Amino acid sequence: MREVAALVIGAGHSGLAISSGLGDRGVDHVVLERGEVANSWKRERWDSLRLLTPNWQSRLPKQRYDGDDPDGFMTVPEVVAFIERYAGTVDAPIELDTTVTAVRARNGAYEVETDQGPWLARTVVMASGACNIASVPAAAAGVPPGVDMVTPDRYRNPDQLADGGVMVVGASATGLQLAEEIHLSGRPVTLSVGEHVRMPRRYRGRDIQWWLDAIGRLDERWDQVEDLRRARNIPSPQLVGTPEHRTLDLNALADIGVALRGRLGAVRDGTAQFSGGLRNQCRLADLKMRRLLKLIDEWIEQTGAEAEPGGPEQFAATRVEEEPPLALDLTSGEVRTIVWATGFHPDYSWLELDLFDHKGRLRHDGGVVTEAPGLYLIGTTFLRRRKSSFIHGAEDDAYDLTDHLKAYLDDGPGA
């Protein structure tokens, strides 16, 4: 059995950021990766995907975007190259093609079983990501034979889909992007819309991410919000990264012919049943967008920040049919494929410790698993800050957690 002070599970950008911090602090460590560096980006992303954040925001400890298109949005191959270069920059001690099969406590340390042999580590950092398993609702069990189903981690492009109509379930960033791409391929698309976060790509002359960064929204901490559980479950904003910096929202999809329906409640006797609350969901999303833009306007006024002349921009309310249909017959042949853009959840099936709440969520305090001293988490939504799930969010989180980890190694559980 090999021994190490710190063991990091996952060689994505978060795991590599932790490795950088551990190396700077002189902590003996190893990074275990089930496949290749940036494995999920290489194997679980669709062809046309681009980052939702502009290139200037792509940064990690010791590495910044240095290309000639700071306001653009990286493609998947560009993200892979960025992360692979980072692995070399920080000279991370990575063992590839090593799958962790179990983590268990052992005499004040952690025994880590892998398909390449066991390890004993005083500390473990789980950087395996928050999007390991696609979340498919129970309604999928009622989908009739003859209707294909696919999740975003298995979707690559419209050519893999059967000819005919497609129902996309979920209206966050992924659902909107796939609904548009599939519809433009010539397939009729129905989009099932639940709770969502509407957001313009640009506002008053700047990218919306620039404003969110400037007003401090992205730096809000996990210990400063009133309802952390709610904050960690807010859907990703309806954004798309394109060379044109265009806004993609429900109105844009309706304009090209995508049919909007309410949240999918169930599939019974081959019929998809939708909620009648579509109009209310859209009104709520519009209201929250206007509140956010008002915060930006107030910040501009208070600071005198440079903004596009003409004052606050106005955006049309989301257009919804007076009485959207509440059912769709999936046995008629009208829909040949369902795309479940209903989110993801992490896979901790290898963690043999009782650290989960009644909904299967890992209990932690800003990435510090207080019930299991020496165990840490990074790379999940709103881990320590609102920006935690973005590439640039790993920088501050990694600084914080490696500081805590080093203190734990130096001083023990009371650090």
mmCIF file of C-alpha atoms in Angstrom:
data_model
loop_
_atom_site.group_PDB
_atom_site.id
_atom_site.type_symbol
_atom_site.label_atom_id
_atom_site.label_comp_id
_atom_site.label_asym_id
_atom_site.label_seq_id
_atom_site.Cartn_x
_atom_site.Cartn_y
_atom_site.Cartn_z
ATOM 1 C CA MET A 1 0.000 0.000 0.000
ATOM 2 C CA ARG A 2 1.398 3.379 -1.025
ATOM 3 C CA GLU A 3 1.152 6.289 1.392
ATOM 4 C CA VAL A 4 0.765 10.012 0.753
ATOM 5 C CA ALA A 5 -0.164 13.083 2.785
ATOM 6 C CA ALA A 6 -2.927 14.209 0.402
ATOM 7 C CA LEU A 7 -4.757 12.338 -2.314
ATOM 8 C CA VAL A 8 -6.828 14.216 -4.921
ATOM 9 C CA ILE A 9 -9.546 12.376 -6.846
ATOM 10 C CA GLY A 10 -9.983 13.882 -10.321
ATOM 11 C CA ALA A 11 -7.686 15.672 -12.771
ATOM 12 C CA GLY A 12 -10.095 18.250 -14.103
ATOM 13 C CA HIS A 13 -9.479 21.948 -13.554
ATOM 14 C CA SER A 14 -10.541 21.793 -9.881
ATOM 15 C CA GLY A 15 -8.302 18.876 -9.003
ATOM 16 C CA LEU A 16 -5.375 20.509 -10.781
ATOM 17 C CA ALA A 17 -5.993 23.800 -8.957
ATOM 18 C CA ILE A 18 -5.838 21.882 -5.657
ATOM 19 C CA SER A 19 -2.629 20.193 -6.828
ATOM 20 C CA SER A 20 -1.114 23.607 -7.553
ATOM 21 C CA GLY A 21 -1.957 24.811 -4.046
ATOM 22 C CA LEU A 22 -0.639 21.655 -2.404
ATOM 23 C CA GLY A 23 2.585 21.875 -4.377
ATOM 24 C CA ASP A 24 3.078 25.495 -3.339
ATOM 25 C CA ARG A 25 2.611 24.481 0.300
ATOM 26 C CA GLY A 26 5.038 21.582 0.080
ATOM 27 C CA VAL A 27 2.398 18.915 0.657
ATOM 28 C CA ASP A 28 3.261 15.471 -0.677
ATOM 29 C CA HIS A 29 0.319 14.470 -2.837
ATOM 30 C CA VAL A 30 -0.959 12.524 -5.821
ATOM 31 C CA VAL A 31 -3.841 13.144 -8.250
ATOM 32 C CA LEU A 32 -5.775 10.064 -9.372
ATOM 33 C CA GLU A 33 -7.735 10.278 -12.632
ATOM 34 C CA ARG A 34 -10.060 7.554 -13.950
ATOM 35 C CA GLY A 35 -9.245 8.423 -17.574
ATOM 36 C CA GLU A 36 -7.284 11.301 -19.056
ATOM 37 C CA VAL A 37 -6.709 14.879 -17.958
ATOM 38 C CA ALA A 38 -9.933 16.812 -18.671
ATOM 39 C CA ASN A 39 -11.620 13.444 -19.220
ATOM 40 C CA SER A 40 -15.222 14.696 -18.947
ATOM 41 C CA TRP A 41 -14.572 17.510 -21.410
ATOM 42 C CA LYS A 42 -13.167 15.018 -23.912
ATOM 43 C CA ARG A 43 -15.854 12.377 -23.588
ATOM 44 C CA GLU A 44 -19.062 13.909 -22.218
ATOM 45 C CA ARG A 45 -19.689 17.145 -24.129
ATOM 46 C CA TRP A 46 -21.597 17.860 -27.323
ATOM 47 C CA ASP A 47 -19.728 19.017 -30.431
ATOM 48 C CA SER A 48 -20.925 22.626 -30.642
ATOM 49 C CA LEU A 49 -20.614 23.451 -26.935
ATOM 50 C CA ARG A 50 -18.794 26.601 -25.873
ATOM 51 C CA LEU A 51 -18.158 27.957 -22.392
ATOM 52 C CA LEU A 52 -20.828 30.258 -20.961
ATOM 53 C CA THR A 53 -18.103 32.512 -19.537
ATOM 54 C CA PRO A 54 -15.945 34.782 -21.735
ATOM 55 C CA ASN A 55 -12.309 33.871 -22.283
ATOM 56 C CA TRP A 56 -10.953 36.675 -20.114
ATOM 57 C CA GLN A 57 -12.659 34.972 -17.195
ATOM 58 C CA SER A 58 -10.820 31.689 -17.797
ATOM 59 C CA ARG A 59 -8.148 31.643 -15.131
ATOM 60 C CA LEU A 60 -6.612 29.249 -12.647
ATOM 61 C CA PRO A 61 -3.742 29.607 -10.186
ATOM 62 C CA LYS A 62 -0.598 30.331 -12.293
ATOM 63 C CA GLN A 63 -2.465 30.371 -15.601
ATOM 64 C CA ARG A 64 -4.609 32.917 -17.410
ATOM 65 C CA TYR A 65 -6.158 33.002 -20.849
ATOM 66 C CA ASP A 66 -3.557 34.608 -23.090
ATOM 67 C CA GLY A 67 -5.121 34.283 -26.526
ATOM 68 C CA ASP A 68 -6.186 36.998 -28.962
ATOM 69 C CA ASP A 69 -9.959 36.755 -28.333
ATOM 70 C CA PRO A 70 -10.551 37.661 -24.677
ATOM 71 C CA ASP A 71 -14.238 38.409 -25.268
ATOM 72 C CA GLY A 72 -14.883 35.143 -27.100
ATOM 73 C CA PHE A 73 -15.987 31.787 -25.714
ATOM 74 C CA MET A 74 -13.833 28.653 -25.736
ATOM 75 C CA THR A 75 -14.879 25.611 -27.715
ATOM 76 C CA VAL A 76 -14.539 22.160 -26.151
ATOM 77 C CA PRO A 77 -11.151 21.444 -27.830
ATOM 78 C CA GLU A 78 -9.909 24.820 -26.583
ATOM 79 C CA VAL A 79 -11.038 24.046 -23.022
ATOM 80 C CA VAL A 80 -9.295 20.672 -23.187
ATOM 81 C CA ALA A 81 -6.081 22.307 -24.415
ATOM 82 C CA PHE A 82 -6.324 24.950 -21.654
ATOM 83 C CA ILE A 83 -6.657 22.299 -18.927
ATOM 84 C CA GLU A 84 -3.962 20.039 -20.399
ATOM 85 C CA ARG A 85 -1.562 22.970 -20.558
ATOM 86 C CA TYR A 86 -2.408 23.756 -16.960
ATOM 87 C CA ALA A 87 -1.510 20.218 -15.866
ATOM 88 C CA GLY A 88 1.940 20.831 -17.317
ATOM 89 C CA THR A 89 2.195 24.328 -15.846
ATOM 90 C CA VAL A 90 1.684 23.102 -12.286
ATOM 91 C CA ASP A 91 3.569 19.834 -12.918
ATOM 92 C CA ALA A 92 0.821 17.880 -11.209
ATOM 93 C CA PRO A 93 1.743 14.350 -10.037
ATOM 94 C CA ILE A 94 -1.062 12.571 -11.891
ATOM 95 C CA GLU A 95 -1.726 8.848 -12.196
ATOM 96 C CA LEU A 96 -4.002 8.339 -15.199
ATOM 97 C CA ASP A 97 -6.383 5.464 -15.909
ATOM 98 C CA THR A 98 -6.823 4.906 -12.195
ATOM 99 C CA THR A 99 -10.388 4.467 -10.985
ATOM 100 C CA VAL A 100 -11.186 4.936 -7.310
ATOM 101 C CA THR A 101 -13.450 2.140 -6.106
ATOM 102 C CA ALA A 102 -13.666 2.856 -2.366
ATOM 103 C CA VAL A 103 -12.712 5.446 0.253
ATOM 104 C CA ARG A 104 -12.985 4.450 3.897
ATOM 105 C CA ALA A 105 -11.678 5.743 7.221
ATOM 106 C CA ARG A 106 -8.725 3.946 8.742
ATOM 107 C CA ASN A 107 -6.943 4.916 11.972
ATOM 108 C CA GLY A 108 -7.282 8.680 11.541
ATOM 109 C CA ALA A 109 -6.499 8.511 7.820
ATOM 110 C CA TYR A 110 -8.218 7.270 4.652
ATOM 111 C CA GLU A 111 -7.755 4.037 2.774
ATOM 112 C CA VAL A 112 -8.369 4.582 -0.926
ATOM 113 C CA GLU A 113 -8.952 1.508 -3.056
ATOM 114 C CA THR A 114 -8.332 1.775 -6.807
ATOM 115 C CA ASP A 115 -8.180 -0.614 -9.737
ATOM 116 C CA GLN A 116 -4.409 -0.028 -9.709
ATOM 117 C CA GLY A 117 -3.874 -0.807 -6.039
ATOM 118 C CA PRO A 118 -4.547 0.780 -2.636
ATOM 119 C CA TRP A 119 -3.380 4.057 -1.089
ATOM 120 C CA LEU A 120 -3.296 5.378 2.459
ATOM 121 C CA ALA A 121 -3.719 9.153 2.753
ATOM 122 C CA ARG A 122 -4.025 11.470 5.735
ATOM 123 C CA THR A 123 -6.262 13.736 3.683
ATOM 124 C CA VAL A 124 -8.444 13.263 0.601
ATOM 125 C CA VAL A 125 -9.832 15.924 -1.747
ATOM 126 C CA MET A 126 -12.824 14.885 -3.843
ATOM 127 C CA ALA A 127 -12.498 16.782 -7.134
ATOM 128 C CA SER A 128 -14.427 14.317 -9.256
ATOM 129 C CA GLY A 129 -17.008 16.893 -10.318
ATOM 130 C CA ALA A 130 -20.695 17.595 -9.818
ATOM 131 C CA CYS A 131 -21.880 16.278 -13.190
ATOM 132 C CA ASN A 132 -21.050 12.583 -13.079
ATOM 133 C CA ILE A 133 -24.550 11.153 -13.492
ATOM 134 C CA ALA A 134 -27.387 12.608 -15.560
ATOM 135 C CA SER A 135 -30.497 13.264 -13.482
ATOM 136 C CA VAL A 136 -33.381 11.627 -15.304
ATOM 137 C CA PRO A 137 -36.834 12.083 -13.703
ATOM 138 C CA ALA A 138 -39.048 9.195 -12.714
ATOM 139 C CA ALA A 139 -41.382 10.137 -15.573
ATOM 140 C CA ALA A 140 -38.919 8.483 -17.963
ATOM 141 C CA ALA A 141 -40.227 5.100 -16.851
ATOM 142 C CA GLY A 142 -43.513 5.850 -18.606
ATOM 143 C CA VAL A 143 -42.023 6.712 -21.995
ATOM 144 C CA PRO A 144 -43.412 4.246 -24.555
ATOM 145 C CA PRO A 145 -41.232 1.947 -26.676
ATOM 146 C CA GLY A 146 -40.177 3.520 -29.934
ATOM 147 C CA VAL A 147 -39.224 6.848 -28.369
ATOM 148 C CA ASP A 148 -35.478 7.158 -27.930
ATOM 149 C CA MET A 149 -34.049 8.891 -24.879
ATOM 150 C CA VAL A 150 -30.690 10.649 -24.547
ATOM 151 C CA THR A 151 -28.948 12.752 -21.903
ATOM 152 C CA PRO A 152 -26.593 15.672 -22.662
ATOM 153 C CA ASP A 153 -23.466 13.689 -21.694
ATOM 154 C CA ARG A 154 -24.321 11.190 -24.458
ATOM 155 C CA TYR A 155 -25.551 13.708 -27.023
ATOM 156 C CA ARG A 156 -23.036 14.883 -29.643
ATOM 157 C CA ASN A 157 -25.030 16.423 -32.510
ATOM 158 C CA PRO A 158 -28.461 16.165 -34.183
ATOM 159 C CA ASP A 159 -27.248 13.592 -36.708
ATOM 160 C CA GLN A 160 -27.318 10.879 -34.045
ATOM 161 C CA LEU A 161 -31.051 11.426 -33.449
ATOM 162 C CA ALA A 162 -33.846 9.697 -35.285
ATOM 163 C CA ASP A 163 -35.707 11.698 -37.895
ATOM 164 C CA GLY A 164 -38.822 13.309 -36.503
ATOM 165 C CA GLY A 165 -39.854 15.408 -33.550
ATOM 166 C CA VAL A 166 -37.848 15.890 -30.372
ATOM 167 C CA MET A 167 -38.979 16.837 -26.889
ATOM 168 C CA VAL A 168 -36.308 18.574 -24.810
ATOM 169 C CA VAL A 169 -37.055 18.519 -21.084
ATOM 170 C CA GLY A 170 -35.383 21.308 -19.126
ATOM 171 C CA ALA A 171 -34.923 24.984 -19.987
ATOM 172 C CA SER A 172 -31.635 25.973 -18.395
ATOM 173 C CA ALA A 173 -28.539 26.701 -20.485
ATOM 174 C CA THR A 174 -28.175 23.145 -21.786
ATOM 175 C CA GLY A 175 -31.837 22.670 -22.660
ATOM 176 C CA LEU A 176 -32.059 25.938 -24.571
ATOM 177 C CA GLN A 177 -28.881 25.322 -26.538
ATOM 178 C CA LEU A 178 -29.856 21.800 -27.528
ATOM 179 C CA ALA A 179 -33.425 22.809 -28.373
ATOM 180 C CA GLU A 180 -32.139 25.472 -30.746
ATOM 181 C CA GLU A 181 -29.516 23.247 -32.370
ATOM 182 C CA ILE A 182 -31.893 20.347 -32.875
ATOM 183 C CA HIS A 183 -34.671 22.571 -34.242
ATOM 184 C CA LEU A 184 -32.269 24.169 -36.725
ATOM 185 C CA SER A 185 -31.404 20.663 -37.960
ATOM 186 C CA GLY A 186 -34.950 20.427 -39.309
ATOM 187 C CA ARG A 187 -36.556 18.488 -36.487
ATOM 188 C CA PRO A 188 -39.664 19.917 -34.778
ATOM 189 C CA VAL A 189 -38.856 20.601 -31.119
ATOM 190 C CA THR A 190 -41.071 20.860 -28.058
ATOM 191 C CA LEU A 191 -39.388 22.357 -24.992
ATOM 192 C CA SER A 192 -40.692 21.524 -21.523
ATOM 193 C CA VAL A 193 -40.001 24.538 -19.288
ATOM 194 C CA GLY A 194 -39.778 24.461 -15.511
ATOM 195 C CA GLU A 195 -37.967 26.827 -13.182
ATOM 196 C CA HIS A 196 -35.312 28.805 -15.047
ATOM 197 C CA VAL A 197 -33.038 31.829 -14.783
ATOM 198 C CA ARG A 198 -33.400 34.306 -17.618
ATOM 199 C CA MET A 199 -30.354 36.446 -18.343
ATOM 200 C CA PRO A 200 -29.208 38.590 -21.304
ATOM 201 C CA ARG A 201 -25.827 37.845 -22.845
ATOM 202 C CA ARG A 202 -24.921 41.532 -22.917
ATOM 203 C CA TYR A 203 -26.249 44.487 -20.965
ATOM 204 C CA ARG A 204 -25.456 48.172 -21.418
ATOM 205 C CA GLY A 205 -22.470 47.450 -23.639
ATOM 206 C CA ARG A 206 -20.774 44.703 -21.610
ATOM 207 C CA ASP A 207 -21.057 40.955 -21.148
ATOM 208 C CA ILE A 208 -23.382 40.059 -18.293
ATOM 209 C CA GLN A 209 -20.515 38.173 -16.622
ATOM 210 C CA TRP A 210 -18.515 41.408 -16.503
ATOM 211 C CA TRP A 211 -21.304 43.082 -14.551
ATOM 212 C CA LEU A 212 -21.811 40.103 -12.229
ATOM 213 C CA ASP A 213 -18.104 40.155 -11.478
ATOM 214 C CA ALA A 214 -17.998 43.922 -11.015
ATOM 215 C CA ILE A 215 -20.912 44.156 -8.562
ATOM 216 C CA GLY A 216 -19.476 41.308 -6.482
ATOM 217 C CA ARG A 217 -22.286 38.867 -7.217
ATOM 218 C CA LEU A 218 -19.940 36.040 -8.182
ATOM 219 C CA ASP A 219 -17.881 36.444 -5.008
ATOM 220 C CA GLU A 220 -20.819 36.036 -2.619
ATOM 221 C CA ARG A 221 -19.813 33.408 -0.071
ATOM 222 C CA TRP A 222 -21.651 30.312 1.063
ATOM 223 C CA ASP A 223 -21.739 31.615 4.635
ATOM 224 C CA GLN A 224 -23.331 34.934 3.613
ATOM 225 C CA VAL A 225 -26.559 33.748 1.960
ATOM 226 C CA GLU A 226 -29.785 33.163 3.852
ATOM 227 C CA ASP A 227 -30.850 29.992 2.052
ATOM 228 C CA LEU A 228 -27.746 28.083 0.985
ATOM 229 C CA ARG A 229 -29.630 24.954 -0.066
ATOM 230 C CA ARG A 230 -31.768 27.054 -2.372
ATOM 231 C CA ALA A 231 -28.719 28.887 -3.746
ATOM 232 C CA ARG A 232 -27.022 25.586 -4.555
ATOM 233 C CA ASN A 233 -30.060 24.355 -6.487
ATOM 234 C CA ILE A 234 -30.760 27.397 -8.661
ATOM 235 C CA PRO A 235 -30.718 26.369 -12.344
ATOM 236 C CA SER A 236 -27.857 27.529 -14.538
ATOM 237 C CA PRO A 237 -28.687 30.799 -16.346
ATOM 238 C CA GLN A 238 -30.074 30.791 -19.858
ATOM 239 C CA LEU A 239 -26.855 31.800 -21.603
ATOM 240 C CA VAL A 240 -24.997 30.689 -24.695
ATOM 241 C CA GLY A 241 -21.465 31.554 -25.740
ATOM 242 C CA THR A 242 -21.322 32.504 -29.430
ATOM 243 C CA PRO A 243 -19.054 34.675 -31.592
ATOM 244 C CA GLU A 244 -22.023 37.036 -32.025
ATOM 245 C CA HIS A 245 -22.564 37.401 -28.249
ATOM 246 C CA ARG A 246 -26.251 36.862 -28.818
ATOM 247 C CA THR A 247 -28.933 36.308 -26.220
ATOM 248 C CA LEU A 248 -30.730 32.974 -26.253
ATOM 249 C CA ASP A 249 -33.987 32.913 -24.312
ATOM 250 C CA LEU A 250 -37.468 31.460 -24.646
ATOM 251 C CA ASN A 251 -38.580 34.298 -26.909
ATOM 252 C CA ALA A 252 -35.710 33.569 -29.300
ATOM 253 C CA LEU A 253 -36.697 29.907 -29.423
ATOM 254 C CA ALA A 254 -40.377 30.706 -29.960
ATOM 255 C CA ASP A 255 -39.395 33.008 -32.823
ATOM 256 C CA ILE A 256 -37.836 30.104 -34.738
ATOM 257 C CA GLY A 257 -40.754 27.768 -34.054
ATOM 258 C CA VAL A 258 -39.871 25.828 -30.912
ATOM 259 C CA ALA A 259 -43.073 24.916 -29.047
ATOM 260 C CA LEU A 260 -43.028 25.868 -25.361
ATOM 261 C CA ARG A 261 -44.801 23.725 -22.793
ATOM 262 C CA GLY A 262 -44.907 23.682 -18.986
ATOM 263 C CA ARG A 263 -42.872 21.522 -16.644
ATOM 264 C CA LEU A 264 -43.177 17.814 -17.372
ATOM 265 C CA GLY A 265 -45.107 16.285 -14.493
ATOM 266 C CA ALA A 266 -45.571 12.683 -15.599
ATOM 267 C CA VAL A 267 -45.887 10.304 -18.536
ATOM 268 C CA ARG A 268 -49.016 8.184 -18.214
ATOM 269 C CA ASP A 269 -50.417 5.761 -20.780
ATOM 270 C CA GLY A 270 -47.909 7.086 -23.297
ATOM 271 C CA THR A 271 -48.957 10.718 -22.831
ATOM 272 C CA ALA A 272 -46.657 13.437 -21.513
ATOM 273 C CA GLN A 273 -48.491 15.622 -19.010
ATOM 274 C CA PHE A 274 -47.336 19.202 -18.480
ATOM 275 C CA SER A 275 -47.938 21.643 -15.646
ATOM 276 C CA GLY A 276 -50.266 24.562 -16.258
ATOM 277 C CA GLY A 277 -47.829 26.942 -14.555
ATOM 278 C CA LEU A 278 -45.733 27.928 -17.578
ATOM 279 C CA ARG A 279 -46.949 31.513 -17.590
ATOM 280 C CA ASN A 280 -46.182 31.939 -13.887
ATOM 281 C CA GLN A 281 -42.728 30.379 -14.228
ATOM 282 C CA CYS A 282 -41.901 32.799 -17.025
ATOM 283 C CA ARG A 283 -43.228 35.806 -15.141
ATOM 284 C CA LEU A 284 -41.117 34.898 -12.139
ATOM 285 C CA ALA A 285 -37.985 34.508 -14.283
ATOM 286 C CA ASP A 286 -38.669 37.871 -15.944
ATOM 287 C CA LEU A 287 -39.124 39.517 -12.546
ATOM 288 C CA LYS A 288 -35.856 38.121 -11.190
ATOM 289 C CA MET A 289 -33.984 39.230 -14.315
ATOM 290 C CA ARG A 290 -35.309 42.763 -13.953
ATOM 291 C CA ARG A 291 -34.250 42.811 -10.287
ATOM 292 C CA LEU A 292 -30.729 41.748 -11.219
ATOM 293 C CA LEU A 293 -30.462 44.362 -13.960
ATOM 294 C CA LYS A 294 -31.724 46.990 -11.518
ATOM 295 C CA LEU A 295 -28.883 46.076 -9.141
ATOM 296 C CA ILE A 296 -26.452 46.609 -12.003
ATOM 297 C CA ASP A 297 -28.061 49.961 -12.866
ATOM 298 C CA GLU A 298 -27.803 51.090 -9.248
ATOM 299 C CA TRP A 299 -24.144 50.061 -9.084
ATOM 300 C CA ILE A 300 -23.406 51.994 -12.281
ATOM 301 C CA GLU A 301 -25.068 55.081 -10.838
ATOM 302 C CA GLN A 302 -23.261 54.785 -7.499
ATOM 303 C CA THR A 303 -19.795 54.167 -8.929
ATOM 304 C CA GLY A 304 -19.965 56.172 -12.130
ATOM 305 C CA ALA A 305 -18.869 53.087 -14.056
ATOM 306 C CA GLU A 306 -18.641 53.351 -17.813
ATOM 307 C CA ALA A 307 -21.724 51.950 -19.515
ATOM 308 C CA GLU A 308 -23.378 52.183 -22.890
ATOM 309 C CA PRO A 309 -25.248 55.521 -23.140
ATOM 310 C CA GLY A 310 -29.011 55.570 -23.115
ATOM 311 C CA GLY A 311 -29.677 54.305 -19.610
ATOM 312 C CA PRO A 312 -31.161 50.973 -18.512
ATOM 313 C CA GLU A 313 -32.168 48.547 -21.245
ATOM 314 C CA GLN A 314 -35.657 47.091 -21.411
ATOM 315 C CA PHE A 315 -36.329 43.484 -22.413
ATOM 316 C CA ALA A 316 -39.649 42.175 -23.653
ATOM 317 C CA ALA A 317 -41.548 39.889 -21.320
ATOM 318 C CA THR A 318 -41.442 36.193 -22.156
ATOM 319 C CA ARG A 319 -44.250 35.424 -24.578
ATOM 320 C CA VAL A 320 -46.453 32.473 -23.663
ATOM 321 C CA GLU A 321 -49.580 31.103 -25.336
ATOM 322 C CA GLU A 322 -52.797 31.946 -23.557
ATOM 323 C CA GLU A 323 -53.497 28.263 -22.916
ATOM 324 C CA PRO A 324 -50.455 26.083 -23.694
ATOM 325 C CA PRO A 325 -51.406 22.438 -24.285
ATOM 326 C CA LEU A 326 -51.080 20.291 -21.188
ATOM 327 C CA ALA A 327 -50.528 16.950 -22.929
ATOM 328 C CA LEU A 328 -48.516 15.429 -25.758
ATOM 329 C CA ASP A 329 -49.201 11.957 -27.147
ATOM 330 C CA LEU A 330 -45.879 10.127 -27.312
ATOM 331 C CA THR A 331 -47.404 7.124 -29.086
ATOM 332 C CA SER A 332 -48.427 9.058 -32.203
ATOM 333 C CA GLY A 333 -44.943 9.113 -33.765
ATOM 334 C CA GLU A 334 -44.832 12.902 -33.551
ATOM 335 C CA VAL A 335 -41.991 12.682 -31.009
ATOM 336 C CA ARG A 336 -39.200 10.244 -31.810
ATOM 337 C CA THR A 337 -36.630 11.361 -29.223
ATOM 338 C CA ILE A 338 -36.616 12.847 -25.729
ATOM 339 C CA VAL A 339 -33.562 14.772 -24.520
ATOM 340 C CA TRP A 340 -33.393 14.889 -20.724
ATOM 341 C CA ALA A 341 -31.677 18.237 -20.045
ATOM 342 C CA THR A 342 -32.680 17.912 -16.407
ATOM 343 C CA GLY A 343 -29.325 18.354 -14.731
ATOM 344 C CA PHE A 344 -26.684 16.137 -13.189
ATOM 345 C CA HIS A 345 -25.564 14.948 -9.799
ATOM 346 C CA PRO A 346 -22.215 13.747 -8.446
ATOM 347 C CA ASP A 347 -21.272 10.110 -8.017
ATOM 348 C CA TYR A 348 -20.000 9.274 -4.538
ATOM 349 C CA SER A 349 -20.873 5.585 -4.691
ATOM 350 C CA TRP A 350 -17.272 4.789 -3.758
ATOM 351 C CA LEU A 351 -17.392 6.859 -0.541
ATOM 352 C CA GLU A 352 -17.932 4.333 2.262
ATOM 353 C CA LEU A 353 -18.716 6.880 4.973
ATOM 354 C CA ASP A 354 -22.049 7.961 6.454
ATOM 355 C CA LEU A 355 -21.905 11.615 5.364
ATOM 356 C CA PHE A 356 -25.103 12.037 3.372
ATOM 357 C CA ASP A 357 -28.420 13.684 4.194
ATOM 358 C CA HIS A 358 -31.846 12.156 3.544
ATOM 359 C CA LYS A 359 -31.702 13.275 -0.107
ATOM 360 C CA GLY A 360 -28.287 11.755 -0.697
ATOM 361 C CA ARG A 361 -26.393 15.064 -0.613
ATOM 362 C CA LEU A 362 -22.933 15.143 0.919
ATOM 363 C CA ARG A 363 -22.852 17.220 4.110
ATOM 364 C CA HIS A 364 -20.020 19.754 4.167
ATOM 365 C CA ASP A 365 -19.208 23.303 5.219
ATOM 366 C CA GLY A 366 -17.827 25.150 2.222
ATOM 367 C CA GLY A 367 -15.973 22.064 1.011
ATOM 368 C CA VAL A 368 -14.719 21.037 4.456
ATOM 369 C CA VAL A 369 -16.337 17.763 5.518
ATOM 370 C CA THR A 370 -16.435 18.503 9.242
ATOM 371 C CA GLU A 371 -17.796 15.063 10.171
ATOM 372 C CA ALA A 372 -14.755 13.421 8.558
ATOM 373 C CA PRO A 373 -11.644 15.492 9.417
ATOM 374 C CA GLY A 374 -9.171 15.542 6.537
ATOM 375 C CA LEU A 375 -11.827 15.025 3.860
ATOM 376 C CA TYR A 376 -12.513 17.865 1.396
ATOM 377 C CA LEU A 377 -14.685 18.644 -1.613
ATOM 378 C CA ILE A 378 -14.199 21.030 -4.551
ATOM 379 C CA GLY A 379 -15.850 21.721 -7.904
ATOM 380 C CA THR A 380 -19.542 21.785 -7.006
ATOM 381 C CA THR A 381 -22.146 24.526 -7.356
ATOM 382 C CA PHE A 382 -21.779 27.356 -4.820
ATOM 383 C CA LEU A 383 -19.216 25.376 -2.835
ATOM 384 C CA ARG A 384 -17.703 28.498 -1.260
ATOM 385 C CA ARG A 385 -18.784 31.203 -3.707
ATOM 386 C CA ARG A 386 -21.382 31.710 -6.425
ATOM 387 C CA LYS A 387 -18.613 31.312 -8.993
ATOM 388 C CA SER A 388 -17.483 27.928 -7.631
ATOM 389 C CA SER A 389 -18.884 25.938 -10.555
ATOM 390 C CA PHE A 390 -17.059 28.034 -13.171
ATOM 391 C CA ILE A 391 -13.452 27.385 -14.183
ATOM 392 C CA HIS A 392 -12.270 30.642 -12.614
ATOM 393 C CA GLY A 393 -14.166 29.812 -9.433
ATOM 394 C CA ALA A 394 -11.714 27.014 -8.609
ATOM 395 C CA GLU A 395 -8.913 29.504 -7.971
ATOM 396 C CA ASP A 396 -10.153 31.064 -4.721
ATOM 397 C CA ASP A 397 -11.758 27.836 -3.523
ATOM 398 C CA ALA A 398 -8.492 25.950 -4.011
ATOM 399 C CA TYR A 399 -6.531 28.603 -2.078
ATOM 400 C CA ASP A 400 -8.949 28.360 0.841
ATOM 401 C CA LEU A 401 -9.118 24.578 0.977
ATOM 402 C CA THR A 402 -5.392 23.938 0.573
ATOM 403 C CA ASP A 403 -4.727 26.421 3.394
ATOM 404 C CA HIS A 404 -7.167 24.502 5.597
ATOM 405 C CA LEU A 405 -5.725 21.144 4.559
ATOM 406 C CA LYS A 406 -2.127 22.214 5.266
ATOM 407 C CA ALA A 407 -3.137 23.509 8.698
ATOM 408 C CA TYR A 408 -4.885 20.206 9.397
ATOM 409 C CA LEU A 409 -1.766 18.250 8.459
ATOM 410 C CA ASP A 410 0.413 20.514 10.609
ATOM 411 C CA ASP A 411 -1.808 20.749 13.665
ATOM 412 C CA GLY A 412 -4.290 17.898 13.504
ATOM 413 C CA PRO A 413 -8.084 17.961 13.910
ATOM 414 C CA GLY A 414 -8.073 21.061 16.124
ATOM 415 C CA ALA A 415 -6.570 23.294 13.422
#
